[in-house]
Amino acid sequence: MTMAIVSAKGVSKWYGNVIGLNNFNMEVRSGITGIVGPNGAGKSTFFKLLVGTIRANMGEMLVMGKSPWKNPSQLRGIGFCPDYEYLPADLTGVEFLNLAGGLHGLSGQRLASRTAEVLRMVEMTDARDRRMGGYSKGMKQRMKIAGAILHDPKLLLLDEPLSGTDPVVRKELIDMIKALNKDHGHDIIVSSHVLFEVERMTHEVALLYKGRAVATGDISEIRGLMSNHPHHIVIEGQGLVGLAKSLLDRPFTVSVHLWPDRSGLTAEVSRPDELFDSMPSLISETGCQVDSMRSLDDDLESLFKYLAGW
Amino acid sequence: MVRYSSRKLLLNRRWILVVLVAALVGAVMLYTANEGEGTLDQGSTLLNTLVLSFMLPILSLIYGASMIRNEIDDRSITQVVTSPLDRRASYLGYYLSLGMVLAIMLFLIGLVGWACFFLPAGVNSEALEMLLSYSFLLVLGSFVYSSLFLAMGVVLKQPIYLGLLYAFVWEGFVGQLPGAIGKMTIIYYLKVIGAELIPYGNITDFSNGVGVAAVVLLGLTAVLLFAGAWAFREKELP
């Protein structure tokens, strides 16, 4: 078992009455780790604590064994790509990297060769002399990543790097992030509010919800939790009384609520896939007519609520 | 750090404002020289009133209060605070670049005014000495006011309001009042030093005590720099 590069124990952070992280516990090891959660889950707060721009109100946050708050030397080993726009619009890409490199103590030939190398890595060599105000969203994301890896950090923090990009750019960025880990050896923590995007980069995932890590580990374990997540399925049609009775005999059914006008029913099931698989036989057995079927809570928000026990 | 923040200051479009201000000062001084006698006393009074007493605190406020505050607001401060520099050193870098850029701008404004006033009638050694003396005061004042307004920009969310109140009411109005209250302003001590260097115009109204003035300005700058750097280091940047 490798040493944790990030360790959070009982970390809480609040902004006035708003809670960013709430008794947050997590360990991150080498490789790529995905942080998934809806907006407001605490992903950005987590990253800001890691780079020491804010401090925890309670608990202990360690990055490579040291607290990041008021510890600037720690930042030699960390590259940070935030989720917000901060690139100076009137600078060219190469001017921005020269300024960023200067802040990290790079200069002269070393800076020039590293800048050229990083521009190649993010495939921005052709746009190096263009002003960044004219860059597309995908180019800006690449340049932000270039600024984060310029000083060759051990740990790379990418906060929502895919947000606002089109599918083609998203695929290119995902490939690039995987290559940064595989070919260049950076450990990466990457956040997103879309689980399948993170899944394409890594199998090591943490789900955040309302400031807590509600599930961490291999994606297959989390998929298991998801499949056990009770779903409310609404079925509308005619002759549904027989269907309701048959559903109650099935092991995956938790409860069935038949609407007073018999035009529909709401079934709570523990394994929705089994319900969907058995629907053709259920319809044929009971002779009912199904006009529509939909899940009331087939989204990440309801999964997070379930995992958080709310 | 100094190069980084100097460049950001110089790229700022507020340069247009500075050019307009320099043109205004030049026009006023040229007009006065043509309409009046063009004496050393008159030239000194104009440089004191227009540049030292007015432009110096106002430009220092505009550039100083917004320097770090704007970076916090547009989040470009991320680049600085996620680099492996002690924030106190970064703050010193901001301060040095602000002081230098302000000093250069104010020197150029003073130079334009001086040239418009004295060049048409011919320059003598006294006029040249006056230019050097005012330039020294402007450079000194730039670094003192920078320490004040830069710290204000770190501590306050809307530093421009308190800064305007301070620059106009405290430095501009209170600083003109007779008695001990006037000594509570930065401009008073700059003028005390100026009175020692420039024997012309209304700046000579200020009593002697150049040593005390220098110590007060140096001490105040050091205290404000220390307080600003401490506040910047302790500041959370969500």
Coordinates of C-alpha atoms in Angstrom, one line a residue:
Chain A
M1 CA 0.0 0.0 0.0
T2 CA 1.5 3.3 -1.1
M3 CA 1.6 6.4 1.3
A4 CA -1.3 8.8 1.1
I5 CA -0.4 11.9 -0.8
V6 CA -3.5 13.7 0.7
S7 CA -5.0 12.9 4.0
A8 CA -8.0 14.7 5.5
K9 CA -9.2 13.9 9.0
G10 CA -12.3 15.4 10.4
V11 CA -11.9 18.5 8.2
S12 CA -14.6 21.2 8.4
K13 CA -14.7 24.5 6.6
W14 CA -17.5 27.0 6.7
Y15 CA -18.0 30.4 5.2
G16 CA -20.3 32.3 7.7
N17 CA -23.4 30.2 7.7
V18 CA -22.5 28.2 4.6
I19 CA -20.7 24.8 5.1
G20 CA -18.1 24.0 2.6
L21 CA -16.8 20.7 4.1
N22 CA -18.4 19.0 7.0
N23 CA -16.3 16.5 9.1
F24 CA -14.6 15.4 5.9
N25 CA -12.4 12.3 5.8
M26 CA -10.5 11.1 2.9
E27 CA -7.2 9.6 1.8
V28 CA -5.8 10.0 -1.7
R29 CA -3.0 7.7 -3.1
S30 CA -0.8 7.9 -6.1
G31 CA -2.4 7.8 -9.6
I32 CA -5.5 9.6 -10.8
T33 CA -8.3 10.2 -8.2
G34 CA -11.6 11.5 -9.3
I35 CA -13.7 13.7 -7.1
V36 CA -17.4 13.7 -8.1
G37 CA -20.2 15.7 -6.7
P38 CA -23.0 18.1 -7.6
N39 CA -22.5 21.8 -7.4
G40 CA -22.0 23.0 -3.8
A41 CA -20.7 19.6 -2.7
G42 CA -17.4 21.0 -1.5
K43 CA -15.1 20.1 -4.4
S44 CA -13.6 23.5 -4.8
T45 CA -13.3 24.0 -1.1
F46 CA -11.3 20.8 -0.9
F47 CA -8.9 22.0 -3.6
K48 CA -8.5 25.4 -2.0
L49 CA -7.6 23.7 1.3
L50 CA -5.1 21.6 -0.6
V51 CA -3.3 24.6 -2.0
G52 CA -3.6 26.6 1.3
T53 CA -5.5 29.6 0.0
I54 CA -8.0 28.9 2.8
R55 CA -7.6 27.2 6.1
A56 CA -9.8 24.5 7.8
N57 CA -11.9 25.6 10.8
M58 CA -11.5 22.1 12.3
G59 CA -9.6 18.9 11.5
E60 CA -6.3 18.2 9.8
M61 CA -5.5 18.3 6.1
L62 CA -2.1 17.0 5.0
V63 CA -0.6 17.1 1.6
M64 CA 2.5 14.9 1.1
G65 CA 2.6 14.8 4.9
K66 CA 2.5 18.5 5.6
S67 CA -0.1 21.1 6.2
P68 CA -0.6 23.4 3.2
W69 CA -1.7 26.5 5.2
K70 CA 1.0 29.2 5.4
N71 CA 3.4 26.7 3.9
P72 CA 4.5 28.1 0.5
S73 CA 7.4 25.8 0.0
Q74 CA 4.8 23.0 -0.3
L75 CA 3.5 24.6 -3.5
R76 CA 6.7 23.6 -5.3
G77 CA 5.2 20.1 -5.5
I78 CA 1.6 21.1 -6.3
G79 CA 0.2 22.4 -9.6
F80 CA -3.3 23.9 -9.4
C81 CA -5.8 24.4 -12.2
P82 CA -8.9 26.1 -10.7
D83 CA -12.4 25.9 -12.1
Y84 CA -12.6 29.6 -12.7
E85 CA -11.2 31.9 -15.4
Y86 CA -8.1 33.8 -14.3
L87 CA -5.9 34.0 -17.4
P88 CA -4.9 37.6 -18.3
A89 CA -6.7 38.3 -21.6
D90 CA -4.1 40.7 -22.9
L91 CA -1.1 38.3 -22.5
T92 CA -0.1 35.8 -25.1
G93 CA 0.2 32.1 -24.0
V94 CA 4.0 32.2 -23.9
E95 CA 4.0 35.5 -22.0
F96 CA 1.7 34.0 -19.4
L97 CA 3.9 30.9 -19.0
N98 CA 7.0 33.1 -18.7
L99 CA 5.3 35.0 -15.9
A100 CA 4.1 31.9 -14.2
G101 CA 7.5 30.3 -14.5
G102 CA 9.2 33.3 -13.0
L103 CA 7.0 33.0 -9.9
H104 CA 8.2 29.4 -9.6
G105 CA 11.8 30.4 -9.8
L106 CA 12.4 29.3 -13.5
S107 CA 14.4 31.6 -15.7
G108 CA 16.6 31.8 -18.8
Q109 CA 17.2 28.8 -20.9
R110 CA 15.6 26.4 -18.4
L111 CA 12.3 28.4 -18.5
A112 CA 12.4 28.6 -22.3
S113 CA 12.9 24.9 -22.8
R114 CA 10.3 23.9 -20.2
T115 CA 7.8 26.3 -21.7
A116 CA 8.3 24.8 -25.1
E117 CA 8.0 21.3 -23.6
V118 CA 4.8 22.1 -21.7
L119 CA 3.2 23.8 -24.8
R120 CA 3.9 20.6 -26.7
M121 CA 2.4 18.5 -24.0
V122 CA -0.9 20.5 -24.0
E123 CA -0.8 20.8 -27.8
M124 CA -0.7 24.6 -27.7
T125 CA 2.5 25.3 -29.5
D126 CA 0.8 26.8 -32.6
A127 CA -1.2 29.2 -30.4
R128 CA 1.7 30.3 -28.1
D129 CA 1.9 33.8 -29.5
R130 CA -1.8 34.5 -29.6
R131 CA -3.4 36.7 -27.0
M132 CA -5.3 34.5 -24.5
G133 CA -8.4 36.7 -24.7
G134 CA -9.0 35.2 -28.1
Y135 CA -8.6 31.6 -27.0
S136 CA -11.6 29.1 -27.1
K137 CA -12.7 27.5 -23.8
G138 CA -10.8 24.4 -24.6
M139 CA -7.6 26.3 -25.3
K140 CA -8.0 28.2 -22.1
Q141 CA -8.3 25.0 -20.2
R142 CA -5.2 23.6 -21.9
M143 CA -3.3 26.8 -21.0
K144 CA -4.4 26.7 -17.4
I145 CA -3.2 23.1 -17.2
A146 CA 0.1 24.2 -18.9
G147 CA 0.5 26.8 -16.1
A148 CA -0.2 24.2 -13.5
I149 CA 2.4 21.7 -14.8
L150 CA 5.1 24.2 -15.8
H151 CA 7.1 23.7 -12.6
D152 CA 6.8 19.9 -13.0
P153 CA 4.8 19.3 -9.7
K154 CA 4.4 15.9 -8.2
L155 CA 0.7 16.5 -7.5
L156 CA -1.7 18.1 -10.0
L157 CA -5.0 19.4 -8.9
L158 CA -7.6 19.9 -11.7
D159 CA -10.9 21.5 -10.6
E160 CA -13.6 20.8 -13.2
P161 CA -11.2 20.9 -16.2
L162 CA -13.9 19.6 -18.6
S163 CA -16.6 22.0 -17.7
G164 CA -18.0 24.1 -20.5
T165 CA -16.1 22.2 -23.2
D166 CA -17.6 20.4 -26.2
P167 CA -17.5 16.6 -26.5
V168 CA -14.5 16.6 -28.9
V169 CA -12.4 18.9 -26.6
R170 CA -13.6 16.8 -23.6
K171 CA -12.2 13.6 -25.1
E172 CA -8.9 15.3 -25.9
L173 CA -8.6 16.7 -22.4
I174 CA -9.4 13.3 -20.9
D175 CA -6.7 11.7 -23.0
M176 CA -4.3 14.5 -22.1
I177 CA -5.0 14.1 -18.3
K178 CA -4.4 10.3 -18.6
A179 CA -1.2 10.9 -20.4
L180 CA 0.0 13.4 -17.7
N181 CA -0.3 10.5 -15.2
K182 CA 0.9 7.6 -17.4
D183 CA 3.7 9.3 -19.4
H184 CA 4.8 12.1 -17.2
G185 CA 4.2 10.7 -13.7
H186 CA 2.0 13.3 -12.2
D187 CA -0.4 12.2 -9.5
I188 CA -3.7 13.9 -10.3
I189 CA -6.8 14.8 -8.4
V190 CA -9.5 15.7 -10.8
S191 CA -13.0 16.9 -10.1
S192 CA -16.2 16.8 -12.1
H193 CA -20.0 16.7 -11.4
V194 CA -20.4 14.0 -14.1
L195 CA -19.5 10.5 -12.9
F196 CA -19.0 8.9 -16.3
E197 CA -16.5 11.6 -17.3
V198 CA -14.3 10.8 -14.3
E199 CA -14.8 7.1 -14.9
R200 CA -13.1 7.5 -18.3
M201 CA -10.0 8.8 -16.5
T202 CA -9.8 6.7 -13.4
H203 CA -11.3 3.9 -11.4
E204 CA -10.4 5.5 -8.1
V205 CA -13.3 7.8 -7.2
A206 CA -14.6 9.7 -4.2
L207 CA -18.2 11.0 -4.1
L208 CA -18.8 14.2 -2.3
Y209 CA -22.2 15.4 -1.2
K210 CA -22.9 18.4 1.1
G211 CA -19.4 18.6 2.3
R212 CA -18.9 14.9 3.1
A213 CA -17.2 12.1 1.3
V214 CA -20.2 9.7 1.0
A215 CA -18.3 7.0 -0.8
T216 CA -14.7 6.4 -1.8
G217 CA -12.9 3.6 -3.5
D218 CA -12.9 1.7 -6.8
I219 CA -15.6 2.7 -9.2
S220 CA -17.0 -0.9 -9.4
E221 CA -17.7 -0.8 -5.6
I222 CA -19.5 2.5 -6.1
R223 CA -21.4 1.1 -9.0
G224 CA -22.5 -1.7 -6.7
L225 CA -23.8 0.9 -4.2
M226 CA -25.6 2.6 -7.1
S227 CA -27.3 -0.6 -8.2
N228 CA -28.6 -1.1 -4.6
H229 CA -29.9 2.4 -4.5
P230 CA -33.8 2.2 -4.2
H231 CA -35.5 3.8 -7.2
H232 CA -39.0 5.1 -7.5
I233 CA -40.4 4.0 -10.9
V234 CA -43.6 5.5 -12.2
I235 CA -45.6 3.3 -14.6
E236 CA -48.6 4.7 -16.4
G237 CA -51.2 2.8 -18.5
Q238 CA -54.3 0.6 -18.2
G239 CA -55.1 -2.6 -16.3
L240 CA -52.4 -2.0 -13.7
V241 CA -54.0 -3.7 -10.7
G242 CA -52.7 -7.1 -11.8
L243 CA -49.3 -5.6 -12.5
A244 CA -49.2 -4.1 -9.0
K245 CA -50.0 -7.5 -7.5
S246 CA -47.4 -9.3 -9.6
L247 CA -44.7 -6.7 -8.7
L248 CA -45.3 -7.3 -5.0
D249 CA -44.3 -10.9 -5.5
R250 CA -40.9 -9.9 -7.0
P251 CA -37.9 -9.9 -4.7
F252 CA -36.6 -6.5 -6.0
T253 CA -39.8 -4.7 -5.1
V254 CA -39.9 -2.8 -1.8
S255 CA -43.4 -1.3 -2.1
V256 CA -46.1 -0.5 -4.7
H257 CA -48.5 2.5 -4.6
L258 CA -51.4 2.2 -6.9
W259 CA -52.9 5.6 -7.8
P260 CA -56.6 6.1 -6.8
D261 CA -57.8 6.4 -10.4
R262 CA -55.8 3.3 -11.4
S263 CA -54.1 5.1 -14.2
G264 CA -50.7 4.6 -12.8
L265 CA -48.5 3.2 -10.0
T266 CA -45.3 4.1 -8.2
A267 CA -43.0 1.2 -7.5
E268 CA -40.1 1.4 -5.1
V269 CA -37.5 -1.1 -6.2
S270 CA -34.1 -2.0 -4.8
R271 CA -32.6 -3.1 -8.2
P272 CA -34.2 -1.1 -11.0
D273 CA -32.3 -3.1 -13.7
E274 CA -34.2 -6.3 -12.7
L275 CA -37.5 -4.5 -12.9
F276 CA -36.7 -3.2 -16.4
D277 CA -35.6 -6.7 -17.5
S278 CA -38.7 -8.4 -16.2
M279 CA -41.2 -5.9 -17.6
P280 CA -41.9 -7.8 -20.9
S281 CA -42.9 -10.9 -19.0
L282 CA -44.9 -9.0 -16.4
I283 CA -46.9 -7.3 -19.1
S284 CA -47.5 -10.5 -20.9
E285 CA -48.5 -12.3 -17.6
T286 CA -50.9 -9.6 -16.4
G287 CA -52.2 -8.4 -19.8
C288 CA -51.8 -4.8 -18.8
Q289 CA -51.1 -1.9 -21.2
V290 CA -48.1 0.3 -20.3
D291 CA -48.1 3.7 -21.8
S292 CA -45.0 5.1 -20.1
M293 CA -42.3 4.3 -17.5
R294 CA -39.9 6.7 -15.8
S295 CA -37.7 6.9 -12.8
L296 CA -38.4 9.7 -10.4
D297 CA -34.8 9.8 -9.0
D298 CA -32.4 8.4 -11.6
D299 CA -29.9 11.2 -11.1
L300 CA -26.7 11.8 -9.1
E301 CA -28.4 14.0 -6.6
S302 CA -30.7 11.2 -5.4
L303 CA -27.8 8.8 -5.3
F304 CA -25.8 11.2 -3.1
K305 CA -28.8 11.6 -0.8
Y306 CA -29.0 7.8 -0.5
L307 CA -25.3 7.3 0.1
A308 CA -25.4 10.1 2.7
G309 CA -28.3 8.4 4.5
W310 CA -30.6 11.3 4.0
Chain B
M1 CA 7.4 39.1 -8.5
V2 CA 8.3 42.8 -9.1
R3 CA 8.5 42.2 -12.8
Y4 CA 5.2 40.4 -12.8
S5 CA 3.2 43.0 -11.0
S6 CA 5.0 46.0 -12.6
R7 CA 4.0 44.6 -16.0
K8 CA 0.4 44.2 -14.9
L9 CA 0.4 47.8 -13.7
L10 CA 2.0 49.1 -16.9
L11 CA -0.4 47.1 -19.1
N12 CA -3.4 48.7 -17.4
R13 CA -5.4 51.1 -19.4
R14 CA -5.3 53.6 -16.6
W15 CA -2.3 54.9 -18.5
I16 CA -4.8 56.9 -20.5
L17 CA -5.9 58.7 -17.3
V18 CA -2.2 59.5 -16.5
V19 CA -1.6 61.0 -19.9
L20 CA -4.7 63.1 -19.6
V21 CA -3.7 64.3 -16.1
A22 CA -0.2 65.1 -17.4
A23 CA -1.7 67.1 -20.3
L24 CA -4.0 69.0 -17.9
V25 CA -1.1 69.9 -15.5
G26 CA 1.0 70.9 -18.5
A27 CA -1.8 73.1 -19.9
V28 CA -2.5 74.8 -16.6
M29 CA 1.2 75.6 -16.0
L30 CA 1.7 76.8 -19.5
Y31 CA -1.3 79.1 -19.3
T32 CA -0.1 80.4 -15.9
A33 CA 3.4 81.0 -17.2
N34 CA 2.1 82.9 -20.2
E35 CA -0.5 85.0 -18.3
G36 CA 1.7 85.6 -15.1
E37 CA 5.3 86.5 -14.4
G38 CA 6.7 83.0 -14.7
T39 CA 8.7 83.3 -11.5
L40 CA 10.3 80.5 -9.5
D41 CA 7.8 81.2 -6.7
Q42 CA 4.8 80.8 -9.0
G43 CA 6.2 77.6 -10.6
S44 CA 7.0 76.1 -7.2
T45 CA 3.5 76.9 -5.9
L46 CA 1.9 75.3 -8.9
L47 CA 4.0 72.1 -8.7
N48 CA 3.2 71.9 -4.9
T49 CA -0.5 72.4 -5.4
L50 CA -1.2 70.5 -8.5
V51 CA 1.3 67.6 -8.4
L52 CA 2.6 67.1 -4.8
S53 CA -0.6 67.9 -2.9
F54 CA -3.2 66.6 -5.3
M55 CA -1.9 64.2 -8.0
L56 CA 0.4 62.3 -5.6
P57 CA -2.3 61.1 -3.1
I58 CA -5.0 60.6 -5.8
L59 CA -2.9 58.5 -8.2
S60 CA -1.4 56.6 -5.3
L61 CA -5.0 55.8 -4.2
I62 CA -6.2 54.8 -7.6
Y63 CA -3.3 52.5 -8.3
G64 CA -2.5 51.3 -4.7
A65 CA -6.0 50.5 -3.4
S66 CA -6.9 48.5 -6.5
M67 CA -3.6 46.7 -7.0
I68 CA -4.1 43.6 -4.8
R69 CA -7.9 44.1 -4.4
N70 CA -8.6 43.8 -8.1
E71 CA -6.5 40.7 -8.3
I72 CA -8.5 39.2 -5.4
D73 CA -11.8 40.2 -7.1
D74 CA -10.9 38.8 -10.6
R75 CA -9.1 35.9 -9.0
S76 CA -5.9 36.4 -10.9
I77 CA -4.2 36.5 -7.5
T78 CA -4.4 32.6 -7.8
Q79 CA -1.2 32.7 -9.8
V80 CA 0.7 34.5 -7.0
V81 CA -0.7 32.7 -4.0
T82 CA -0.3 29.2 -5.5
S83 CA 3.4 29.9 -6.2
P84 CA 6.0 28.8 -3.7
L85 CA 6.7 32.4 -2.5
D86 CA 6.1 33.5 1.0
R87 CA 3.1 35.8 0.9
R88 CA 5.1 38.5 2.8
A89 CA 7.7 38.5 0.0
S90 CA 5.0 38.6 -2.6
Y91 CA 3.5 41.6 -0.8
L92 CA 6.9 43.3 -0.8
G93 CA 7.1 42.7 -4.5
Y94 CA 3.7 44.3 -5.0
Y95 CA 4.8 47.3 -2.9
L96 CA 8.1 47.8 -4.7
S97 CA 6.5 47.6 -8.2
L98 CA 3.7 49.9 -7.1
G99 CA 6.1 52.5 -5.6
M100 CA 8.4 52.4 -8.7
V101 CA 5.5 52.7 -11.2
L102 CA 3.9 55.5 -9.3
A103 CA 7.3 57.3 -8.9
I104 CA 7.9 57.1 -12.6
M105 CA 4.4 58.3 -13.5
L106 CA 4.4 61.2 -11.0
F107 CA 8.0 62.2 -12.1
L108 CA 6.7 62.4 -15.7
I109 CA 3.7 64.4 -14.7
G110 CA 5.9 66.8 -12.7
L111 CA 8.3 67.0 -15.6
V112 CA 5.6 67.9 -18.1
G113 CA 4.3 70.7 -15.8
W114 CA 7.8 72.0 -15.1
A115 CA 8.7 72.0 -18.7
C116 CA 5.5 73.8 -19.8
F117 CA 6.1 76.4 -17.1
F118 CA 9.9 77.0 -17.3
L119 CA 11.0 76.0 -20.8
P120 CA 9.3 78.9 -22.8
A121 CA 11.1 81.5 -20.7
G122 CA 14.4 79.7 -20.5
V123 CA 15.7 77.3 -17.8
N124 CA 18.2 78.3 -15.2
S125 CA 20.0 76.3 -12.5
E126 CA 17.4 77.2 -9.8
A127 CA 14.6 75.9 -11.9
L128 CA 16.6 72.7 -12.5
E129 CA 17.2 72.3 -8.8
M130 CA 13.5 72.8 -8.2
L131 CA 12.7 70.0 -10.6
L132 CA 15.1 67.6 -8.9
S133 CA 13.8 68.6 -5.4
Y134 CA 10.1 68.0 -6.4
S135 CA 11.1 64.8 -8.2
F136 CA 12.7 63.6 -4.9
L137 CA 9.5 64.5 -3.0
L138 CA 7.3 62.7 -5.5
V139 CA 9.4 59.5 -5.4
L140 CA 9.5 59.6 -1.6
G141 CA 5.7 60.4 -1.4
S142 CA 5.0 57.5 -3.9
F143 CA 6.6 55.0 -1.6
V144 CA 4.9 56.3 1.6
Y145 CA 1.4 56.5 0.1
S146 CA 1.9 53.1 -1.6
S147 CA 2.4 51.5 1.8
L148 CA -0.9 53.0 3.0
F149 CA -3.2 52.3 0.1
L150 CA -1.8 48.9 -0.7
A151 CA -2.5 47.8 2.9
M152 CA -6.0 49.3 2.5
G153 CA -6.6 47.2 -0.6
V154 CA -5.7 44.0 1.3
V155 CA -7.8 44.7 4.4
L156 CA -10.9 46.4 2.9
K157 CA -13.3 45.0 0.4
Q158 CA -14.2 48.5 -1.0
P159 CA -10.9 50.4 -0.3
I160 CA -11.7 53.1 -2.8
Y161 CA -14.4 54.8 -0.6
L162 CA -12.3 55.1 2.5
G163 CA -9.3 56.0 0.3
L164 CA -11.2 58.8 -1.3
L165 CA -12.4 60.1 2.1
Y166 CA -8.8 59.9 3.3
A167 CA -7.2 61.5 0.3
F168 CA -9.6 64.4 -0.1
V169 CA -10.9 65.1 3.4
W170 CA -7.9 64.1 5.6
E171 CA -4.9 64.8 3.4
G172 CA -6.5 67.6 1.3
F173 CA -8.6 69.4 3.9
V174 CA -7.3 68.5 7.4
G175 CA -3.7 68.8 6.1
Q176 CA -4.3 72.5 5.4
L177 CA -5.6 73.3 8.9
P178 CA -3.3 75.3 11.1
G179 CA -2.0 73.8 14.4
A180 CA -1.2 70.3 15.4
I181 CA -4.0 68.6 13.5
G182 CA -2.2 69.3 10.2
K183 CA 0.7 67.2 11.5
M184 CA -1.4 64.1 11.4
T185 CA -1.1 63.9 7.6
I186 CA 1.5 62.5 5.3
I187 CA 1.5 65.5 3.1
Y188 CA 2.6 67.8 6.0
Y189 CA 5.8 65.8 6.5
L190 CA 6.5 65.8 2.8
K191 CA 6.2 69.5 2.7
V192 CA 8.4 70.0 5.8
I193 CA 11.1 68.1 3.9
G194 CA 10.3 70.1 0.7
A195 CA 10.6 73.4 2.6
E196 CA 14.2 72.4 3.4
L197 CA 15.0 71.8 -0.2
I198 CA 12.9 74.4 -2.1
P199 CA 13.2 78.1 -1.1
Y200 CA 10.4 79.2 -3.4
G201 CA 6.6 79.4 -3.3
N202 CA 4.0 78.3 -0.7
I203 CA 6.0 75.2 0.3
T204 CA 8.3 77.4 2.3
D205 CA 5.3 78.1 4.7
F206 CA 6.1 74.8 6.5
S207 CA 8.3 75.0 9.5
N208 CA 11.7 73.2 9.8
G209 CA 12.2 69.8 11.3
V210 CA 13.3 67.8 8.4
G211 CA 14.9 65.1 10.6
V212 CA 11.7 64.4 12.5
A213 CA 9.7 64.4 9.2
A214 CA 12.0 61.9 7.7
V215 CA 11.8 59.6 10.7
V216 CA 8.0 59.9 10.8
L217 CA 7.6 59.0 7.1
L218 CA 10.1 56.2 7.3
G219 CA 8.5 54.8 10.5
L220 CA 5.0 55.1 9.1
T221 CA 6.0 53.3 5.9
A222 CA 7.7 50.5 7.8
V223 CA 4.7 50.0 10.1
L224 CA 2.2 50.1 7.2
L225 CA 4.3 47.7 5.2
F226 CA 4.6 45.3 8.1
A227 CA 0.9 45.4 8.8
G228 CA -0.1 45.0 5.2
A229 CA 2.3 42.0 4.7
W230 CA 0.9 40.4 7.9
A231 CA -2.7 40.9 6.8
F232 CA -1.9 39.5 3.3
R233 CA -0.3 36.4 4.8
E234 CA -3.2 35.7 7.1
K235 CA -5.8 36.4 4.5
E236 CA -8.0 33.6 3.2
L237 CA -8.7 33.8 -0.5
P238 CA -11.8 31.7 -1.2

